[in-house]
Coordinates of C-alpha atoms in Angstrom, one line a residue:
X11 CA 22.0 0.2 7.0
X12 CA 20.6 0.3 3.7
X13 CA 18.0 -2.4 2.4
X14 CA 18.4 -3.9 -0.4
X15 CA 15.1 -4.6 -2.5
X16 CA 14.6 -7.7 -5.1
X17 CA 14.2 -7.2 -8.8
X18 CA 12.1 -8.8 -10.9
X19 CA 10.8 -8.9 -14.1
X20 CA 7.3 -8.7 -15.3
X21 CA 6.3 -12.1 -14.5
X22 CA 6.8 -11.2 -10.7
X23 CA 10.2 -13.8 -11.0
X24 CA 13.1 -12.6 -8.8
X25 CA 15.7 -11.7 -11.0
X26 CA 18.3 -10.1 -8.6
X27 CA 18.6 -7.0 -5.9
X28 CA 19.4 -3.4 -5.5
X29 CA 19.6 -1.0 -3.4
X30 CA 16.3 1.0 -1.8
X31 CA 18.3 3.7 -2.8
X32 CA 18.7 3.3 -6.1
X33 CA 15.1 1.8 -6.8
X34 CA 14.1 4.8 -5.8
X35 CA 16.3 7.1 -7.5
X36 CA 15.2 6.8 -11.0
X37 CA 16.4 3.8 -12.1
X38 CA 13.0 2.4 -12.8
X39 CA 14.0 -0.5 -11.9
X40 CA 11.0 -3.0 -11.4
X41 CA 10.5 -4.3 -7.7
X42 CA 7.9 -5.3 -5.5
X43 CA 5.7 -3.8 -2.9
X44 CA 2.4 -4.9 -1.0
X45 CA -0.9 -3.2 -0.3
X46 CA -3.9 -3.8 2.0
X47 CA -7.0 -2.4 2.1
X48 CA -8.5 -2.7 5.6
X49 CA -11.7 -2.1 5.7
X50 CA -14.2 -2.6 8.8
X51 CA -17.8 -4.6 8.9
X52 CA -19.5 -1.5 7.5
X53 CA -17.5 -1.4 4.6
X54 CA -16.0 1.5 5.5
X55 CA -11.8 1.8 4.0
X56 CA -9.1 2.7 6.4
X57 CA -6.5 5.2 5.1
X58 CA -3.1 6.4 6.8
X59 CA -2.2 9.7 6.7
X60 CA 1.5 9.9 6.3
X61 CA 4.0 11.0 8.8
X62 CA 5.4 14.3 8.2
X63 CA 9.0 12.9 8.0
X64 CA 8.2 10.6 4.9
X65 CA 10.5 11.1 1.7
X66 CA 7.6 11.0 -0.6
X67 CA 4.0 12.4 -0.3
X68 CA 4.5 13.2 3.1
X69 CA 1.0 14.2 4.9
X70 CA -0.6 13.1 2.2
X71 CA -3.4 10.4 2.9
X72 CA -3.0 6.6 1.2
X73 CA -3.3 2.7 1.5
X74 CA -3.6 1.5 5.1
X75 CA -0.6 -0.5 4.3
X76 CA 1.8 -0.8 2.2
X77 CA 5.7 -1.5 1.7
X78 CA 8.7 -3.0 -0.1
X79 CA 9.5 -6.6 0.0
X80 CA 12.6 -7.1 1.2
X81 CA 15.5 -9.3 -1.2
X82 CA 14.5 -13.2 0.2
X83 CA 11.4 -12.0 1.9
X84 CA 7.6 -13.4 0.2
X85 CA 5.2 -11.5 -0.3
X86 CA 3.5 -12.9 2.1
X87 CA 6.2 -12.7 4.5
X88 CA 6.3 -8.8 3.6
X89 CA 2.4 -8.1 3.7
X90 CA 2.3 -9.0 7.1
X91 CA 5.6 -7.8 8.6
X92 CA 3.9 -4.5 7.0
X93 CA 0.3 -5.2 8.5
X94 CA 2.2 -5.7 12.2
X95 CA 4.5 -2.8 11.9
X96 CA 2.7 0.1 10.3
X97 CA -0.9 -0.7 11.7
X98 CA 0.1 -3.6 14.8
X99 CA -2.7 -5.9 13.3
X100 CA -1.9 -9.6 13.4
X101 CA -4.1 -12.2 12.4
X102 CA -6.5 -10.8 10.4
X103 CA -8.1 -13.0 7.8
X104 CA -6.1 -11.4 4.4
X105 CA -7.4 -12.0 0.9
X106 CA -5.6 -11.2 -2.3
X107 CA -7.0 -8.9 -4.9
X108 CA -4.9 -7.8 -7.6
X109 CA -1.5 -7.3 -9.1
X110 CA -0.2 -4.7 -11.1
X111 CA 2.5 -2.6 -12.4
X112 CA 2.6 1.4 -10.9
X113 CA 4.8 4.1 -12.5
X114 CA 5.8 7.5 -10.6
X115 CA 8.4 10.0 -11.3
X116 CA 10.8 8.1 -9.6
X117 CA 10.2 4.7 -9.4
X118 CA 8.5 1.4 -11.4
X119 CA 6.6 -1.0 -9.1
X120 CA 4.9 -4.3 -9.1
X121 CA 1.8 -3.9 -6.4
X122 CA 0.6 -6.7 -4.8
X123 CA -2.9 -5.2 -3.4
X124 CA -5.1 -7.8 -1.3
X125 CA -7.8 -6.7 1.3
X126 CA -9.2 -7.9 4.8
X127 CA -11.9 -7.0 6.6
X128 CA -11.6 -6.0 10.3
X129 CA -12.9 -4.2 13.7
X130 CA -10.4 -4.7 15.9
X131 CA -7.8 -2.7 17.5
X132 CA -5.4 -0.5 15.3
X133 CA -2.5 0.9 16.6
X134 CA -0.6 3.5 13.9
X135 CA 3.0 3.6 14.1
X136 CA 3.5 7.4 15.0
X137 CA 6.7 7.1 13.1
X138 CA 5.4 6.4 9.4
X139 CA 1.7 7.7 10.5
X140 CA 0.5 11.1 10.9
X141 CA -2.9 9.5 11.6
X142 CA -5.6 7.3 10.2
X143 CA -9.1 6.7 10.3
X144 CA -11.8 4.9 8.2
X145 CA -14.1 6.4 5.4
X146 CA -16.8 5.7 3.8
X147 CA -17.1 5.0 -0.2
X148 CA -19.1 8.2 -0.7
X149 CA -16.2 9.9 0.9
X150 CA -13.6 8.6 -0.6
X151 CA -15.2 9.0 -4.4
X152 CA -15.3 13.3 -3.7
X153 CA -11.9 12.9 -2.5
X154 CA -10.4 11.0 -5.4
X155 CA -9.7 15.0 -7.0
X156 CA -8.4 16.4 -4.1
X157 CA -4.4 16.5 -3.6
X158 CA -4.7 15.2 -0.6
X159 CA -4.8 11.6 -1.8
X160 CA -1.8 10.1 -3.0
X161 CA -1.8 9.5 -6.8
X162 CA -1.1 5.3 -6.3
X163 CA -4.3 5.6 -4.3
X164 CA -5.5 7.3 -6.3
X165 CA -5.5 4.7 -9.3
X166 CA -5.7 2.1 -7.1
X167 CA -9.4 3.0 -5.4
X168 CA -11.2 2.1 -8.2
X169 CA -9.6 -1.2 -9.2
X170 CA -10.7 -2.2 -5.7
X171 CA -14.0 -1.0 -6.0
X172 CA -13.9 -3.4 -9.6
X173 CA -12.4 -6.1 -7.6
X174 CA -14.9 -5.9 -4.7
X175 CA -18.3 -5.3 -6.1
X176 CA -20.1 -6.0 -2.6
X177 CA -19.0 -3.1 -1.4
X178 CA -20.5 -1.1 -3.6
X179 CA -24.2 -2.2 -2.4

């Protein structure tokens, strides 16, 4: 059964709902998503390589956790659910960073970005993720022009560095 996503205004207030396929089908209806950037204590950032069976951007490196907020779910509920489902992480201390609108060729999302520092076990969901690993900040800066990263990650990574200046020290 296809899921419903909440439709929101630019303030993040829910103003309706629509099927996921409609939201992703070029309607550009604004809907919320969550991103979690997972750092280890060495300051390296974990990325996931999207599964080959993903409709959008298969086998591209992307934010550690990314997912849609289901209709009736809070931002934090969605973030905790996606973190558990995608990486098997439960109980990590999560911190908010920023929120911004992102428009791709097919959809319009309000990205709610968070971070955690986590050195525990990561168990990627094999249906969602082809592989995952930690990258140094230098490696990621060198990859920003690569076609191997998703456009959304390329746009978001500088915002992460700006929000977390301690990573550059």
